[in-house]
């Protein structure tokens, strides 16, 4: 009898987790002379071993398993190498977390690179360097197995991104549930001073979980939008694949070692800076800080290269007749998001690198004692981290504009304005970053210009809202699950949008900054601009990917459970924020009278978690058991729905030509695309 | 087919651009040591960068791509896509260097690290000459002269390696005795303490900027080695894009240095 691979995987996870834990404990004992049962070293070993073993049980020693094995071996080899050199130089060889900080950093870097070799995503390039040509088209394994190894098919990579994003959302959500539970009541309940886990006390663990929640969610969003863009863009423009399929796979696979590094930061002492990693605090936090920086750096490269690919694909691979103003709106917004990803991402990488080097080599960039400037860090950091919020939301807003006409059965209102508004948002959004720094002590003359530039962003964003409302106006609106989520996006994003300008007013900002008001604001923008549209996209394109559709009933339950809970959650956050609830803090004074509100917020958080659990079950069940749907489920005009689902590799067997406007729903005789007659110009 | 006249024209264009760049570099140096005008230094750097971008990196080739109507699987079309990809990458990379430049301006303003300006001029010239030979090598391959391509690429590689070793061993004082001896040759005044990464923001900025640049030089050298070895094996008769890509990348490294050189060695007053 064949064993169920998933069962194998969990058995391996537990067994090797235990082996790793034991090994870590023993080694730690050997170096320090003491057992640390809840210490960092044992946990780090357990984490590394169990994850690799999980995939071994699932899939055997190839693909991702081989990558992870290489990463673990590479990490230890790199760390030992530095340790050896330090010993020879007469420096301290071992430290609190077994290896010294430079050893962990170097090991982390070597491990990430080793992963890429192990998983096999650079082997074609290595052959090219030796002058050997390799074919671009290789057959993927059938069934689910193709997702665990290197595939060059953009649809496979899109799904890999999406599922990885869902996994990360779950991890980040779990972290949130933990610290939300602690917040339900004032005083410390279970994250107490006496708790000791991964060499952190309860409040320290709160800080680490809160910080990692932020960054893990951000990475999951980057992967989520990469999933949508990878899956949809080539199909929408009639390309057989992305412009650079190998680079595409490379960008995806970078994210896996990045996730491992981020998780390592949790166990290696954590860090307490929040996702923003400001020095001087980040210049002193435990080793976990460095793992966090490294992880973000690697994930950043994934985002940069993914963005590069989307731009090149849009520029070069469009079908005949697809002139700029016949491009689907989703492609326009993906293009705008990708431009930010390509350029601005380098600045967060640089800012984190500078802190890394400050810690490793005692360089004085942000150290006032050496003439350095901590505010400089914030400029470099926000130069990316504001524009990136548009990376999060632009693809989502594109999804809204893409789906609305389908379900309102009406042309999209103001196509050209909407198309250009994405670029407008990206442009204006790049010159507003210092609105995060009004309270930071930056030069005062910068305040007012940044206030006005920030307010200006509302203009192109408003264009989108007008278009949505006008598209809905007088439409024959249908509300299957994807449309529910589209409508939800619009409402939630509106709340996120209107709470932005108050933040941008300098005078108000000084009061609102670093309160729960801001937390409410950005959760609304991110849910409205990413999470809701992401779910809409998943429900909408699920039949395209699988040939089956997700259960409508449970889809509706998901929506009607999540939306009200979420709105109550963020309104509550803003409410207590206005009255002085500090953000990023494990406890609050009972005298502030927030206990009831906080309890309600925690309950809402759990309701959202349940709704997402329902979604996940529906998602994975429907792959096998969903209602069969191979045709044009949503009566869409878009080219991918004119051919049966699921799409074959390299998409359209017969190329199409664009002959009309994309969103002319309900106009008699209008036509968007035409397939070449009798398969003329067949690609295979 | 390219005729003989065109072939020589392409080669002499390379020489002419090199002479312009060399004159401008010298001008820059003289301005810095005499009346040190920031405006002139910025203008000269922009002109130099423009010359390299246009003539050595043939930026205009981005417009010569066969359009989307051609067969997407043809080598010509794929080369066009690859060009777009490479330039997008360089754009992204430019943001790293731009960020470093912003860091330097914020931390040091109109002061600069106290470095040996003669040595600075020398390493800059080494990199500039290497760019000239790179262009020559690429042009030779284009003209069908494989031996010329190999010879010039080799010279580029050696000059690049010299630049890299010069920065690491001498500027960074990796081997103090060698560094002191060489610096002495370049008229180093006695008693100046070498910069260290930990010695204030000047040291931090200097090591970070030269370090990031040196890392790119290292990767550029790897690409040069790859095209040399493969060229030796007889590749690139028809499919020459890899050589173009390595050359463009190499010139990009030079463009970065065109800005970093004045930023580190010329503008403002030494501290
Ligand atoms: C009209 C549009 C918007 C305006 C005027 C605006 C304005 C602001 C301002 C001024 C802050 C700083 C508050 C403070 O910390 O003192 C802020 C924070 C934030 N905003 Fe927005 N925002 C807008 C839209 C968005 C969008 C679309 C997103 C994201 C998807 C977003 C995400 C965030 C995030 C994540 C933060 C908090 C960053 C942190 O400190 O951790 N905002 N917003
Ligand atoms: Cu912002």
Short mmCIF file of N, CA, C and O in Angstrom, two decimals, chain B residues 153-236:
data_model
loop_
_atom_site.label_atom_id
_atom_site.label_comp_id
_atom_site.label_asym_id
_atom_site.label_seq_id
_atom_site.Cartn_x
_atom_site.Cartn_y
_atom_site.Cartn_z
N UNK B 153 39.59 41.87 -25.14
CA UNK B 153 38.86 41.47 -23.94
C UNK B 153 39.84 41.09 -22.84
O UNK B 153 39.64 41.42 -21.66
N UNK B 154 40.90 40.42 -23.25
CA UNK B 154 41.93 40.05 -22.27
C UNK B 154 42.53 41.29 -21.62
O UNK B 154 42.70 41.35 -20.40
N UNK B 155 42.84 42.29 -22.45
CA UNK B 155 43.41 43.53 -21.88
C UNK B 155 42.42 44.17 -20.91
O UNK B 155 42.79 44.61 -19.82
N UNK B 156 41.15 44.19 -21.31
CA UNK B 156 40.13 44.76 -20.42
C UNK B 156 40.14 44.04 -19.08
O UNK B 156 40.10 44.65 -18.01
N UNK B 157 40.19 42.71 -19.17
CA UNK B 157 40.15 41.91 -17.96
C UNK B 157 41.33 42.26 -17.05
O UNK B 157 41.18 42.46 -15.84
N UNK B 158 42.51 42.34 -17.66
CA UNK B 158 43.70 42.62 -16.84
C UNK B 158 43.61 44.00 -16.19
O UNK B 158 43.89 44.16 -14.99
N UNK B 159 43.15 44.97 -16.96
CA UNK B 159 43.02 46.32 -16.38
C UNK B 159 41.98 46.34 -15.27
O UNK B 159 42.18 46.96 -14.23
N UNK B 160 40.88 45.62 -15.50
CA UNK B 160 39.85 45.56 -14.48
C UNK B 160 40.36 44.93 -13.21
O UNK B 160 40.12 45.39 -12.09
N UNK B 161 41.11 43.85 -13.38
CA UNK B 161 41.70 43.17 -12.22
C UNK B 161 42.66 44.12 -11.50
O UNK B 161 42.67 44.19 -10.26
N UNK B 162 43.43 44.87 -12.29
CA UNK B 162 44.36 45.83 -11.67
C UNK B 162 43.60 46.86 -10.85
O UNK B 162 43.98 47.19 -9.72
N UNK B 163 42.49 47.32 -11.40
CA UNK B 163 41.67 48.29 -10.68
C UNK B 163 41.20 47.70 -9.35
O UNK B 163 41.31 48.30 -8.28
N UNK B 164 40.68 46.47 -9.45
CA UNK B 164 40.12 45.83 -8.26
C UNK B 164 41.20 45.65 -7.19
O UNK B 164 41.02 46.00 -6.02
N UNK B 165 42.34 45.11 -7.62
CA UNK B 165 43.41 44.89 -6.65
C UNK B 165 43.91 46.22 -6.09
O UNK B 165 44.22 46.33 -4.90
N UNK B 166 43.98 47.20 -6.97
CA UNK B 166 44.42 48.52 -6.51
C UNK B 166 43.54 49.05 -5.40
O UNK B 166 44.02 49.51 -4.36
N UNK B 167 42.21 48.93 -5.60
CA UNK B 167 41.31 49.44 -4.57
C UNK B 167 41.46 48.64 -3.28
O UNK B 167 41.63 49.19 -2.19
N UNK B 168 41.43 47.31 -3.41
CA UNK B 168 41.42 46.49 -2.20
C UNK B 168 42.76 46.54 -1.47
O UNK B 168 42.83 46.74 -0.26
N UNK B 169 43.84 46.40 -2.23
CA UNK B 169 45.14 46.28 -1.55
C UNK B 169 45.69 47.63 -1.13
O UNK B 169 46.24 47.77 -0.05
N UNK B 170 45.51 48.63 -2.00
CA UNK B 170 46.17 49.91 -1.70
C UNK B 170 45.22 50.86 -0.98
O UNK B 170 45.49 51.31 0.12
N UNK B 171 44.06 51.14 -1.61
CA UNK B 171 43.14 52.08 -0.98
C UNK B 171 42.62 51.55 0.35
O UNK B 171 42.42 52.29 1.29
N UNK B 172 42.34 50.26 0.39
CA UNK B 172 41.80 49.69 1.61
C UNK B 172 42.89 49.26 2.59
O UNK B 172 42.60 48.73 3.66
N UNK B 173 44.14 49.36 2.17
CA UNK B 173 45.26 48.95 3.01
C UNK B 173 45.15 47.50 3.45
O UNK B 173 45.43 47.17 4.60
N UNK B 174 44.70 46.63 2.53
CA UNK B 174 44.59 45.22 2.90
C UNK B 174 45.98 44.67 3.19
O UNK B 174 46.15 43.83 4.08
N UNK B 175 46.97 45.10 2.42
CA UNK B 175 48.36 44.72 2.70
C UNK B 175 49.12 46.02 2.97
O UNK B 175 49.60 46.68 2.06
N UNK B 176 49.22 46.39 4.23
CA UNK B 176 49.73 47.73 4.57
C UNK B 176 51.08 48.06 3.96
O UNK B 176 51.28 49.19 3.48
N UNK B 177 52.00 47.09 3.91
CA UNK B 177 53.34 47.43 3.42
C UNK B 177 53.27 47.82 1.94
O UNK B 177 53.87 48.82 1.52
N UNK B 178 52.53 47.02 1.15
CA UNK B 178 52.39 47.35 -0.27
C UNK B 178 51.71 48.71 -0.42
O UNK B 178 52.14 49.57 -1.20
N UNK B 179 50.63 48.89 0.34
CA UNK B 179 49.87 50.14 0.23
C UNK B 179 50.78 51.33 0.49
O UNK B 179 50.77 52.31 -0.26
N UNK B 180 51.57 51.24 1.55
CA UNK B 180 52.42 52.39 1.87
C UNK B 180 53.45 52.66 0.79
O UNK B 180 53.69 53.81 0.41
N UNK B 181 54.03 51.57 0.28
CA UNK B 181 55.04 51.75 -0.77
C UNK B 181 54.43 52.43 -1.99
O UNK B 181 55.00 53.39 -2.54
N UNK B 182 53.26 51.93 -2.42
CA UNK B 182 52.65 52.50 -3.62
C UNK B 182 52.22 53.94 -3.38
O UNK B 182 52.46 54.83 -4.20
N UNK B 183 51.60 54.17 -2.24
CA UNK B 183 51.15 55.54 -1.94
C UNK B 183 52.33 56.50 -1.91
O UNK B 183 52.22 57.65 -2.34
N UNK B 184 53.44 56.01 -1.42
CA UNK B 184 54.65 56.85 -1.41
C UNK B 184 54.99 57.31 -2.82
O UNK B 184 55.31 58.47 -3.06
N UNK B 185 54.90 56.34 -3.78
CA UNK B 185 55.15 56.65 -5.18
C UNK B 185 54.25 57.78 -5.68
O UNK B 185 54.62 58.58 -6.53
N UNK B 186 53.02 57.80 -5.17
CA UNK B 186 52.06 58.80 -5.62
C UNK B 186 52.12 60.08 -4.79
O UNK B 186 51.16 60.84 -4.73
N UNK B 187 53.22 60.26 -4.10
CA UNK B 187 53.44 61.53 -3.42
C UNK B 187 52.63 61.68 -2.15
O UNK B 187 52.23 62.79 -1.78
N UNK B 188 52.35 60.55 -1.49
CA UNK B 188 51.58 60.62 -0.25
C UNK B 188 52.39 61.35 0.82
O UNK B 188 53.54 61.01 1.08
N UNK B 189 51.80 62.39 1.46
CA UNK B 189 52.53 63.05 2.54
C UNK B 189 52.68 62.10 3.72
O UNK B 189 51.79 61.27 3.97
N UNK B 190 53.77 62.21 4.43
CA UNK B 190 54.02 61.31 5.55
C UNK B 190 53.03 61.58 6.68
O UNK B 190 52.56 62.70 6.85
N UNK B 191 52.69 60.53 7.41
CA UNK B 191 51.93 60.71 8.63
C UNK B 191 50.44 60.77 8.48
O UNK B 191 49.71 61.01 9.44
N UNK B 192 49.88 60.58 7.27
CA UNK B 192 48.42 60.56 7.13
C UNK B 192 47.93 59.18 7.53
O UNK B 192 48.37 58.18 6.99
N UNK B 193 47.01 59.12 8.48
CA UNK B 193 46.52 57.80 8.90
C UNK B 193 45.53 57.27 7.89
O UNK B 193 44.65 58.00 7.44
N UNK B 194 45.70 56.01 7.51
CA UNK B 194 44.76 55.45 6.53
C UNK B 194 43.35 55.38 7.09
O UNK B 194 43.15 55.19 8.29
N UNK B 195 42.35 55.52 6.20
CA UNK B 195 40.94 55.41 6.61
C UNK B 195 40.61 53.99 7.00
O UNK B 195 41.12 53.04 6.41
N UNK B 196 39.74 53.86 7.98
CA UNK B 196 39.21 52.54 8.34
C UNK B 196 37.69 52.61 8.28
O UNK B 196 37.11 53.68 8.43
N UNK B 197 37.02 51.45 8.08
CA UNK B 197 35.56 51.50 8.04
C UNK B 197 34.98 52.11 9.31
O UNK B 197 33.93 52.76 9.28
N UNK B 198 35.67 51.91 10.41
CA UNK B 198 35.10 52.37 11.68
C UNK B 198 35.50 53.80 12.02
O UNK B 198 35.08 54.32 13.04
N UNK B 199 36.32 54.42 11.14
CA UNK B 199 36.78 55.76 11.51
C UNK B 199 35.82 56.83 11.00
O UNK B 199 36.04 57.45 9.98
N UNK B 200 34.73 57.00 11.69
CA UNK B 200 33.82 58.09 11.36
C UNK B 200 33.06 57.88 10.07
O UNK B 200 33.23 56.88 9.38
N UNK B 201 32.20 58.85 9.75
CA UNK B 201 31.37 58.68 8.56
C UNK B 201 32.17 58.72 7.27
O UNK B 201 31.79 58.10 6.28
N UNK B 202 33.28 59.45 7.25
CA UNK B 202 34.07 59.50 6.02
C UNK B 202 34.56 58.10 5.67
O UNK B 202 34.43 57.64 4.53
N UNK B 203 35.07 57.39 6.67
CA UNK B 203 35.53 56.02 6.43
C UNK B 203 34.37 55.13 6.04
O UNK B 203 34.46 54.33 5.10
N UNK B 204 33.27 55.26 6.74
CA UNK B 204 32.11 54.41 6.45
C UNK B 204 31.64 54.62 5.02
O UNK B 204 31.44 53.66 4.26
N UNK B 205 31.49 55.90 4.63
CA UNK B 205 31.01 56.18 3.27
C UNK B 205 32.00 55.68 2.23
O UNK B 205 31.63 55.06 1.23
N UNK B 206 33.28 55.92 2.49
CA UNK B 206 34.29 55.51 1.51
C UNK B 206 34.28 54.00 1.31
O UNK B 206 34.26 53.50 0.18
N UNK B 207 34.30 53.25 2.40
CA UNK B 207 34.36 51.80 2.25
C UNK B 207 33.08 51.24 1.64
O UNK B 207 33.11 50.30 0.84
N UNK B 208 31.95 51.80 2.02
CA UNK B 208 30.69 51.29 1.48
C UNK B 208 30.60 51.54 -0.02
O UNK B 208 30.21 50.67 -0.80
N UNK B 209 30.98 52.75 -0.43
CA UNK B 209 30.85 53.09 -1.86
C UNK B 209 31.85 52.31 -2.70
O UNK B 209 31.50 51.71 -3.71
N UNK B 210 33.12 52.33 -2.27
CA UNK B 210 34.09 51.58 -3.06
C UNK B 210 33.81 50.09 -2.97
O UNK B 210 34.04 49.35 -3.93
N UNK B 211 33.29 49.64 -1.84
CA UNK B 211 33.01 48.22 -1.69
C UNK B 211 31.91 47.77 -2.64
O UNK B 211 32.04 46.77 -3.33
N UNK B 212 30.82 48.53 -2.70
CA UNK B 212 29.73 48.15 -3.60
C UNK B 212 30.21 48.20 -5.05
O UNK B 212 29.86 47.35 -5.87
N UNK B 213 31.01 49.21 -5.36
CA UNK B 213 31.52 49.30 -6.72
C UNK B 213 32.45 48.14 -7.03
O UNK B 213 32.35 47.49 -8.07
N UNK B 214 33.35 47.84 -6.09
CA UNK B 214 34.30 46.76 -6.31
C UNK B 214 33.57 45.43 -6.49
O UNK B 214 33.96 44.59 -7.31
N UNK B 215 32.47 45.26 -5.77
CA UNK B 215 31.71 44.03 -5.94
C UNK B 215 31.18 43.91 -7.37
O UNK B 215 31.20 42.85 -7.99
N UNK B 216 30.75 45.04 -7.93
CA UNK B 216 30.29 45.01 -9.31
C UNK B 216 31.44 44.76 -10.28
O UNK B 216 31.27 44.08 -11.28
N UNK B 217 32.61 45.33 -9.97
CA UNK B 217 33.77 45.06 -10.82
C UNK B 217 34.05 43.56 -10.82
O UNK B 217 34.29 42.94 -11.87
N UNK B 218 33.97 42.97 -9.64
CA UNK B 218 34.23 41.53 -9.53
C UNK B 218 33.27 40.74 -10.42
O UNK B 218 33.69 39.86 -11.19
N UNK B 219 31.98 41.04 -10.34
CA UNK B 219 31.03 40.31 -11.18
C UNK B 219 31.29 40.59 -12.65
O UNK B 219 31.21 39.69 -13.49
N UNK B 220 31.65 41.84 -12.97
CA UNK B 220 31.98 42.17 -14.35
C UNK B 220 33.15 41.34 -14.85
O UNK B 220 33.14 40.85 -15.98
N UNK B 221 34.14 41.15 -13.99
CA UNK B 221 35.30 40.34 -14.38
C UNK B 221 34.88 38.91 -14.68
O UNK B 221 35.38 38.27 -15.60
N UNK B 222 33.94 38.40 -13.88
CA UNK B 222 33.47 37.04 -14.12
C UNK B 222 32.81 36.95 -15.50
O UNK B 222 33.09 36.02 -16.28
N UNK B 223 31.99 37.95 -15.84
CA UNK B 223 31.35 37.92 -17.17
C UNK B 223 32.41 38.01 -18.27
O UNK B 223 32.30 37.33 -19.29
N UNK B 224 33.42 38.85 -18.06
CA UNK B 224 34.48 38.97 -19.06
C UNK B 224 35.17 37.63 -19.26
O UNK B 224 35.44 37.20 -20.38
N UNK B 225 35.45 36.94 -18.14
CA UNK B 225 36.11 35.65 -18.25
C UNK B 225 35.23 34.68 -19.03
O UNK B 225 35.72 33.93 -19.89
N UNK B 226 33.93 34.73 -18.77
CA UNK B 226 33.02 33.81 -19.46
C UNK B 226 33.04 34.07 -20.97
O UNK B 226 33.18 33.14 -21.77
N UNK B 227 32.93 35.34 -21.38
CA UNK B 227 32.88 35.57 -22.83
C UNK B 227 34.24 35.30 -23.47
O UNK B 227 34.31 34.87 -24.61
N UNK B 228 35.31 35.50 -22.71
CA UNK B 228 36.62 35.23 -23.30
C UNK B 228 36.76 33.73 -23.56
O UNK B 228 37.14 33.30 -24.65
N UNK B 229 36.45 32.95 -22.54
CA UNK B 229 36.61 31.50 -22.69
C UNK B 229 35.71 30.97 -23.81
O UNK B 229 36.14 30.20 -24.67
N UNK B 230 34.47 31.40 -23.82
CA UNK B 230 33.55 30.93 -24.85
C UNK B 230 33.94 31.45 -26.23
O UNK B 230 33.77 30.77 -27.24
N UNK B 231 34.47 32.68 -26.28
CA UNK B 231 34.94 33.21 -27.54
C UNK B 231 36.11 32.41 -28.06
O UNK B 231 36.22 32.11 -29.25
N UNK B 232 36.97 32.02 -27.17
CA UNK B 232 38.12 31.20 -27.52
C UNK B 232 37.65 29.87 -28.12
O UNK B 232 38.25 29.33 -29.03
N UNK B 233 36.56 29.35 -27.55
CA UNK B 233 36.01 28.09 -28.04
C UNK B 233 35.29 28.22 -29.37
O UNK B 233 34.82 27.25 -29.91
N UNK B 234 35.12 29.44 -29.84
CA UNK B 234 34.50 29.61 -31.15
C UNK B 234 33.03 29.99 -31.12
O UNK B 234 32.37 29.98 -32.14
N UNK B 235 32.50 30.31 -29.96
CA UNK B 235 31.11 30.78 -29.93
C UNK B 235 31.03 32.22 -30.46
O UNK B 235 32.05 32.84 -30.71
N UNK B 236 29.84 32.73 -30.59
CA UNK B 236 29.59 34.13 -30.94
C UNK B 236 29.85 34.48 -32.40
O UNK B 236 30.10 35.62 -32.71
#
